XYZ file of N, CA and C in Angstrom:
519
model
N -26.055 8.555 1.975
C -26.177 7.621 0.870
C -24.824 6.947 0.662
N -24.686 5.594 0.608
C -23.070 4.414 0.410
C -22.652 5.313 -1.078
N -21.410 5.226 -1.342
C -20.516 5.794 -2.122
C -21.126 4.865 -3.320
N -21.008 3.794 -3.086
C -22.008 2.682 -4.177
C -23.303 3.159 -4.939
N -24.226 4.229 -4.104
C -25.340 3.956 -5.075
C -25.391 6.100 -5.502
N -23.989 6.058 -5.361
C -23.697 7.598 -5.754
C -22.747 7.640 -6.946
N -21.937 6.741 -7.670
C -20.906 6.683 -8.540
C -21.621 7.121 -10.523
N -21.426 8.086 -10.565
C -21.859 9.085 -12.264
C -20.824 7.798 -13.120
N -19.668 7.540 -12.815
C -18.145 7.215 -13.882
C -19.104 5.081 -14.400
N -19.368 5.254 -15.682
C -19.675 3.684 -16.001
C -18.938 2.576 -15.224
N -17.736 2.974 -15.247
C -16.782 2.070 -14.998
C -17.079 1.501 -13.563
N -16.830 2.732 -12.525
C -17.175 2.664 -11.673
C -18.610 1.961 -11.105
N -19.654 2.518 -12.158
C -20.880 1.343 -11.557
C -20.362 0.281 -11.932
N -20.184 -0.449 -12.900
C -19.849 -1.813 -13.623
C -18.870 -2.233 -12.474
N -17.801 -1.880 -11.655
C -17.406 -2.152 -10.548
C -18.241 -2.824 -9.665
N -19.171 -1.778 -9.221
C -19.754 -1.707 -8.182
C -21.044 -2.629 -8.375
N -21.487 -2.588 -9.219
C -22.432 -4.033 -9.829
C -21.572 -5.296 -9.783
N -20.704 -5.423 -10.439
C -20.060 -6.860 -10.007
C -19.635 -7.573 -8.803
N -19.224 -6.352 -7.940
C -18.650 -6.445 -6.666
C -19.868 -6.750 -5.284
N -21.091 -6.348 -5.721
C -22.492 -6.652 -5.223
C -22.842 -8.011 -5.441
N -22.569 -8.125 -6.803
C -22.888 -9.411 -7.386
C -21.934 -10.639 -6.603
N -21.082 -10.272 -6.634
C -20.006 -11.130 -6.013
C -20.417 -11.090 -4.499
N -20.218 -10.114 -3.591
C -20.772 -10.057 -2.290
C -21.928 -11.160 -1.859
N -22.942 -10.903 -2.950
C -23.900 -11.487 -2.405
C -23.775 -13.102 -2.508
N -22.816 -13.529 -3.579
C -22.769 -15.271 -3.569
C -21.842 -15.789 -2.475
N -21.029 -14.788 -2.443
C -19.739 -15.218 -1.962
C -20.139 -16.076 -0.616
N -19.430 -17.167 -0.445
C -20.156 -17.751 1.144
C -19.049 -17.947 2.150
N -19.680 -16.386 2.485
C -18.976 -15.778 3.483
C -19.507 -15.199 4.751
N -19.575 -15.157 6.028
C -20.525 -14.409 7.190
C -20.515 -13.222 7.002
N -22.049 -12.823 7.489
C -22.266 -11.384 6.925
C -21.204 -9.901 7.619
N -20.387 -10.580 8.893
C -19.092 -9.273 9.342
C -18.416 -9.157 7.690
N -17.520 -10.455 7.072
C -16.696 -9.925 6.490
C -17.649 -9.335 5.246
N -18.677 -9.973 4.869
C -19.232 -9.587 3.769
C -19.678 -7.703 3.801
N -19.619 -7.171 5.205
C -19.458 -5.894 5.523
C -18.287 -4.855 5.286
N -17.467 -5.893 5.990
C -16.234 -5.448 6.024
C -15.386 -5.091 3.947
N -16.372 -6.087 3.515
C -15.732 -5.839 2.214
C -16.214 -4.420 1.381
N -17.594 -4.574 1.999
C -18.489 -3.129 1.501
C -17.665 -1.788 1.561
N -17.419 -1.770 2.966
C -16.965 -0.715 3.343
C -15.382 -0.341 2.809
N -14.441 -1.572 2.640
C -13.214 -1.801 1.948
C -13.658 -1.201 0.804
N -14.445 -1.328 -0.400
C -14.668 -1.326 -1.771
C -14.888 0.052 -1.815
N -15.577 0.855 -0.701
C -16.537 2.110 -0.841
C -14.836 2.665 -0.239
N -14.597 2.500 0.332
C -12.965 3.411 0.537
C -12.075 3.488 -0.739
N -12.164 2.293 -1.150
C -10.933 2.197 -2.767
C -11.903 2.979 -3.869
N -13.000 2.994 -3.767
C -13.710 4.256 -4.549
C -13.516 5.535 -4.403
N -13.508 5.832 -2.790
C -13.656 7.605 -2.567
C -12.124 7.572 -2.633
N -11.166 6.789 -2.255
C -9.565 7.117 -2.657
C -9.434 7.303 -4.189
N -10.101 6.213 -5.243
C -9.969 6.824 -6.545
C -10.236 8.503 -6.784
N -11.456 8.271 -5.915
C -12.168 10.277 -6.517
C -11.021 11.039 -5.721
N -10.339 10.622 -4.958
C -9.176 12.281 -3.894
C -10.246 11.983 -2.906
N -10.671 11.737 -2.524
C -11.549 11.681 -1.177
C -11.237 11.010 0.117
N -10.013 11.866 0.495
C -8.631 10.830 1.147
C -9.912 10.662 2.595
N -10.152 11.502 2.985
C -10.876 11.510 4.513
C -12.294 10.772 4.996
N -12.871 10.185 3.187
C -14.175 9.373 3.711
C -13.325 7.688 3.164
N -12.489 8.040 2.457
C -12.030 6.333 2.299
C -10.996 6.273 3.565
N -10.312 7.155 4.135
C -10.054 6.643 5.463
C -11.221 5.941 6.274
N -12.207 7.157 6.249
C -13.542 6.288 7.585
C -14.001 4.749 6.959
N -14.096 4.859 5.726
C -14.220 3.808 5.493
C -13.460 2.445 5.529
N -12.383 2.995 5.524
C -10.586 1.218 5.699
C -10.657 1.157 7.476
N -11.246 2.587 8.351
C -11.347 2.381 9.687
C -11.991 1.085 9.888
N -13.763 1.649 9.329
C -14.549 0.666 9.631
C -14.277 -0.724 8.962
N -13.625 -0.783 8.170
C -13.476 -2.536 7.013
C -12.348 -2.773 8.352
N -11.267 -2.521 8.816
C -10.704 -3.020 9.717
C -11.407 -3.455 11.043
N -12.394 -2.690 11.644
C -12.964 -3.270 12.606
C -13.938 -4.474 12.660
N -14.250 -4.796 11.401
C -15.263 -5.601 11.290
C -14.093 -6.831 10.170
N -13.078 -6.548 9.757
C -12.191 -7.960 8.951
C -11.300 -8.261 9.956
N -11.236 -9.692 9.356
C -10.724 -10.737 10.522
C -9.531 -11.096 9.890
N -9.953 -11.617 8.622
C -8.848 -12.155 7.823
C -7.750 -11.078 7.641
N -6.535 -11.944 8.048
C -5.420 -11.145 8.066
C -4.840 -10.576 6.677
N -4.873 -11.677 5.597
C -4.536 -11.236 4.366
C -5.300 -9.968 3.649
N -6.725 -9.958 4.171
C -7.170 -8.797 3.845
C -6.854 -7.464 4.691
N -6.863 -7.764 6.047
C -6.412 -6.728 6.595
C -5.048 -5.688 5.773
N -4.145 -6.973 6.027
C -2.798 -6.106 5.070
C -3.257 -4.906 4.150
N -4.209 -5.606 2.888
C -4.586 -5.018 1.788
C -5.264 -3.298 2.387
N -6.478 -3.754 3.453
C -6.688 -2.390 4.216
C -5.519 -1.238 4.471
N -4.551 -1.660 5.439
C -3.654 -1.118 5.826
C -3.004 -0.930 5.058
N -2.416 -1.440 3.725
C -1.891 -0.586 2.654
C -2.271 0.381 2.024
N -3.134 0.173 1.875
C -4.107 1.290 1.461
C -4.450 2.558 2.038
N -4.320 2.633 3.280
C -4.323 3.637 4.668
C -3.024 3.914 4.782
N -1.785 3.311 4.155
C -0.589 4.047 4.205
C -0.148 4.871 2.812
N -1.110 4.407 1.819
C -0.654 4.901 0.433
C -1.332 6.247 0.853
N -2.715 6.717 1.231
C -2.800 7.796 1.703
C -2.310 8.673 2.722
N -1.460 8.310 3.578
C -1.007 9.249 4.452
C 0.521 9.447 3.627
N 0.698 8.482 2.879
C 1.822 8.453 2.429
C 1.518 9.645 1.034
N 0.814 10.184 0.391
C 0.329 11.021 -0.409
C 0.306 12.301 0.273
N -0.124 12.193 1.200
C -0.386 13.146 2.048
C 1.291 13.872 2.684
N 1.816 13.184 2.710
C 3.255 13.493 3.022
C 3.658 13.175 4.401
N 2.652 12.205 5.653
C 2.545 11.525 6.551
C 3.518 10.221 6.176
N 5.103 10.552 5.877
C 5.660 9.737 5.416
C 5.562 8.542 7.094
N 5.787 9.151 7.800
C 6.456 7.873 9.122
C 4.644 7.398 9.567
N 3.692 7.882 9.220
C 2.293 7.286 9.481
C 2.410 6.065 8.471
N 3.000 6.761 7.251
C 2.798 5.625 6.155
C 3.587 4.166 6.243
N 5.115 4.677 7.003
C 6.030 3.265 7.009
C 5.258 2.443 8.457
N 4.453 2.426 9.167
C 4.063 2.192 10.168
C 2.703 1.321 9.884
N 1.867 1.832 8.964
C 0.950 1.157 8.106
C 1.555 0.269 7.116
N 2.605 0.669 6.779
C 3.159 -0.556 5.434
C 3.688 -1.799 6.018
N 4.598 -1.245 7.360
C 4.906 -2.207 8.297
C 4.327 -3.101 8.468
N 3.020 -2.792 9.265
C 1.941 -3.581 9.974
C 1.120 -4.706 8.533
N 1.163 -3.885 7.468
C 0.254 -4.738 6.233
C 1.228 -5.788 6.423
N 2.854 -5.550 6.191
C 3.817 -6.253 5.991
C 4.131 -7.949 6.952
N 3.636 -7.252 8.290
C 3.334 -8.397 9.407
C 2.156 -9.362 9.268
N 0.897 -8.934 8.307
C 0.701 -9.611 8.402
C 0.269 -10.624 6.825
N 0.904 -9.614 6.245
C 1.374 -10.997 4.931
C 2.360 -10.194 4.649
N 3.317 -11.061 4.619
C 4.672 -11.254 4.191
C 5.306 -10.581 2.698
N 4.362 -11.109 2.045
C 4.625 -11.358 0.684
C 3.811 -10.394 -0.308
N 4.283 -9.244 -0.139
C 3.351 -8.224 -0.362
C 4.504 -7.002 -0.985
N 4.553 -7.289 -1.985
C 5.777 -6.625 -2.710
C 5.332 -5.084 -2.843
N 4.567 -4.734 -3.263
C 3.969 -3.461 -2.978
C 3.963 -2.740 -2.177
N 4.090 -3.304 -1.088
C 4.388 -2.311 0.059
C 5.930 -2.405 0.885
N 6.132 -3.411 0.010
C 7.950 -3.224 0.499
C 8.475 -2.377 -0.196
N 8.141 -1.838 -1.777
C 8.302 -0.723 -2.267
C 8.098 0.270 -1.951
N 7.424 0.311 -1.691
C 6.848 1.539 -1.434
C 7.203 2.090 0.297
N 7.676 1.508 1.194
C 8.778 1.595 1.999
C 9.696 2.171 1.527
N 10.311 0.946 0.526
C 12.024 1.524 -0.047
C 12.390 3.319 -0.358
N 10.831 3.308 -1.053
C 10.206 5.003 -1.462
C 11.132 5.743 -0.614
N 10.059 5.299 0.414
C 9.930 6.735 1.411
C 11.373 6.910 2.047
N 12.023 5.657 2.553
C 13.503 5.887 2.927
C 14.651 5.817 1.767
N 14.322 6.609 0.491
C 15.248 6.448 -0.330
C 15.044 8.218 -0.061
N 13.621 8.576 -0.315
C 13.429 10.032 -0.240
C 13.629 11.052 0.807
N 13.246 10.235 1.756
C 14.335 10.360 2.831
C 15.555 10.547 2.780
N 16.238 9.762 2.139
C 17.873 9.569 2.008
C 18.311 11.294 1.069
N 17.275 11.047 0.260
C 17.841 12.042 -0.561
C 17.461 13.463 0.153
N 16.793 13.559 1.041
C 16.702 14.772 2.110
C 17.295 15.206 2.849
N 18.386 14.070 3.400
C 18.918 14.060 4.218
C 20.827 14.509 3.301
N 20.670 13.659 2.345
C 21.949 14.191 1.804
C 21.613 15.477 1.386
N 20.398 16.214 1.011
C 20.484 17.668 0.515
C 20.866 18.617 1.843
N 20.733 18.189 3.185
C 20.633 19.104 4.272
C 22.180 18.488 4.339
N 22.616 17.660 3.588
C 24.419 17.618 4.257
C 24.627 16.816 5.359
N 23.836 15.979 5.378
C 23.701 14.704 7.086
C 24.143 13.505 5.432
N 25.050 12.904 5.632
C 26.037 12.499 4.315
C 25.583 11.021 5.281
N 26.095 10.763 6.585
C 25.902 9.070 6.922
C 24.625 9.256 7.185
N 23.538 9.915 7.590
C 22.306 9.300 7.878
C 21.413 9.048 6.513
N 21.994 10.318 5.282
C 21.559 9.588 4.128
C 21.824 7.663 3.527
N 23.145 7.796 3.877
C 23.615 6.499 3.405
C 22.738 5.774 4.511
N 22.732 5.509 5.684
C 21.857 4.298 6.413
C 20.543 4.438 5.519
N 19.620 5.662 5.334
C 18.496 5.599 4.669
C 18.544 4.900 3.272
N 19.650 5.119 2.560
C 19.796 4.534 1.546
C 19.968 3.012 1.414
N 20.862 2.307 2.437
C 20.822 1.369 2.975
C 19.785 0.124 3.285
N 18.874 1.051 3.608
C 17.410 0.784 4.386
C 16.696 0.386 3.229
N 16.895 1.125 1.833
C 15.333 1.089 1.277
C 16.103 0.324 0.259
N 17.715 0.412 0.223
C 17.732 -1.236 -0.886
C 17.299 -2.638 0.050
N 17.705 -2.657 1.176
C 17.404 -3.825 1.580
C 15.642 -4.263 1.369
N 14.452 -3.158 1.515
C 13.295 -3.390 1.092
C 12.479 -3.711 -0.389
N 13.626 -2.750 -1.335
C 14.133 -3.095 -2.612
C 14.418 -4.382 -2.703
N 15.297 -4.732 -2.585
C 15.944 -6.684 -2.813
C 14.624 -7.542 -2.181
N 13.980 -6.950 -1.073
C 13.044 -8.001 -0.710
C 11.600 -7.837 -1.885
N 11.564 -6.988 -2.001
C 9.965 -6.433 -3.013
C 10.543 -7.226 -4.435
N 11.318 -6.968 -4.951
C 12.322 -7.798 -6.270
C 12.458 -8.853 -6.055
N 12.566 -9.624 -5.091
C 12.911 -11.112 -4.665
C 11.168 -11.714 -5.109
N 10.401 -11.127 -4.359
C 9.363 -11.494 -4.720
C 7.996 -10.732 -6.315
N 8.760 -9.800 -6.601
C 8.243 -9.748 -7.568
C 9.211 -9.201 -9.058
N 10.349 -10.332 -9.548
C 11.040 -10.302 -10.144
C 10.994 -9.300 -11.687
N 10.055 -9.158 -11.921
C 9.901 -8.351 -13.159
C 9.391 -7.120 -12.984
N 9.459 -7.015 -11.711
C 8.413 -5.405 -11.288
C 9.588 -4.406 -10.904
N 9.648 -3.147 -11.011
C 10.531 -2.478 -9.509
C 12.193 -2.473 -10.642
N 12.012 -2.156 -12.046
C 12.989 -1.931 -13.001
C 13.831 -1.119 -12.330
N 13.394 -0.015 -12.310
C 14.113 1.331 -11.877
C 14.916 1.102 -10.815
N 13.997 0.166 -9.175
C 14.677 -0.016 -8.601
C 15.978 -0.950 -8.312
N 15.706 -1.629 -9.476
C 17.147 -2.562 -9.811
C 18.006 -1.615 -9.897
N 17.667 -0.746 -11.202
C 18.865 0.013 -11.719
C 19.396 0.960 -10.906
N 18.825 1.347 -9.749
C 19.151 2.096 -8.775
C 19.891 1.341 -8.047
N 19.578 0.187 -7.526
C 20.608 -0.602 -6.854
C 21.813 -1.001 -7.559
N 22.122 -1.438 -8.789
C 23.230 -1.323 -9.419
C 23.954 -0.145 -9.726
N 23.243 0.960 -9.475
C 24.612 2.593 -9.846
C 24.568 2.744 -8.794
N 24.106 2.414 -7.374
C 24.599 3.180 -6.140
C 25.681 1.938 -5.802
N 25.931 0.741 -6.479
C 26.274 -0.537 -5.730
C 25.848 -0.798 -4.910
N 24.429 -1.357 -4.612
C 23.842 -2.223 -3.392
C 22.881 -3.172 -4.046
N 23.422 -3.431 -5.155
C 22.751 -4.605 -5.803
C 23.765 -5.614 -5.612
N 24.001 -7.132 -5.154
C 24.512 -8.242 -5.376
C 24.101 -9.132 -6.547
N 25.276 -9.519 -7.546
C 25.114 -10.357 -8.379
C 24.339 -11.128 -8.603
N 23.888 -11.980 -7.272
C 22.520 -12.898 -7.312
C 21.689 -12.296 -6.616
N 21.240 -11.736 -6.118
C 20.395 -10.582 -5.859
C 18.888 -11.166 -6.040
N 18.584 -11.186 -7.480
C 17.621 -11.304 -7.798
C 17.657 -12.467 -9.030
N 18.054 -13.695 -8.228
C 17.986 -15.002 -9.265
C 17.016 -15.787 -8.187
């Protein structure tokens, strides 16, 4: 039975009713109009913890979406879970790839910065002092780009870039 005609949470139907509703006007060929099904039924079972059927499901929305801008959105989504999972280098590899193919996707340049800041800070706890700093390095430069494009988002990570000094004055004008 589709994750769609299994959802108890209101919210969740009222989702899933609109998103039908929408499907069906949308004039679109019936691959992507698939491809979205299966996208929607993954961002559901990822809401419930159901990391392993909204994977099968971002599998299948990738094999059947064309559009690149949506793809990204897939593949972010497939890295926020491995990235949960603690599949940190599965995750920068998926954020990557969303990243190639839209640009402008501040969310997942963060969420990069994440993983090689946490990194960084792993690496300075084991006492590797320069490979922390390159990691640190690494995830302001993804920082300044995620802030460049989404100026009011990513507070913390300002303020992190200003007490380590790897924030520049214009930085973020």
């Amino acid at each position: 039975m589709p994750r769609t005609q299994r959802n108890d949470n209101f919210i969740d139907k009222s989702f899933t009713v609109m998103a039908d509703i929408i499907l069906k006007v949308l004039p679109t060929n019936k691959k992507a109009k698939e491809a979205f099904a299966y996208y929607r039924d993954g961002m559901s079972a990822q809401a419930d913890g159901e990391y392993a059927e909204a994977m099968d499901n971002y599998k299948e929305a990738l094999t059947l979406e064309d559009d690149p801008n949506d793809r990204s959105y897939i593949l972010y989504n497939m890295g926020l879970i491995h990235a949960s999972n603690g599949e940190h280098e599965r995750a920068l590899e998926l954020y990557h790839e969303s990243i190639e193919l839209n640009p402008r996707m501040p969310q997942a340049l963060n969420n990069i910065a994440v993983i090689y800041q946490y990194q960084g800070e792993r690496a300075k706890e084991e006492g590797n002092n320069d490979e922390a700093e390159a990691l640190f390095d690494k995830a302001a430069e993804y920082w300044k780009q995620a802030i460049r494009l989404a100026p009011g988002n990513y507070i913390e990570a300002q303020n992190w870039l200003k007490i380590t000094g790897r924030s520049e004055l214009d930085a973020f004008l």
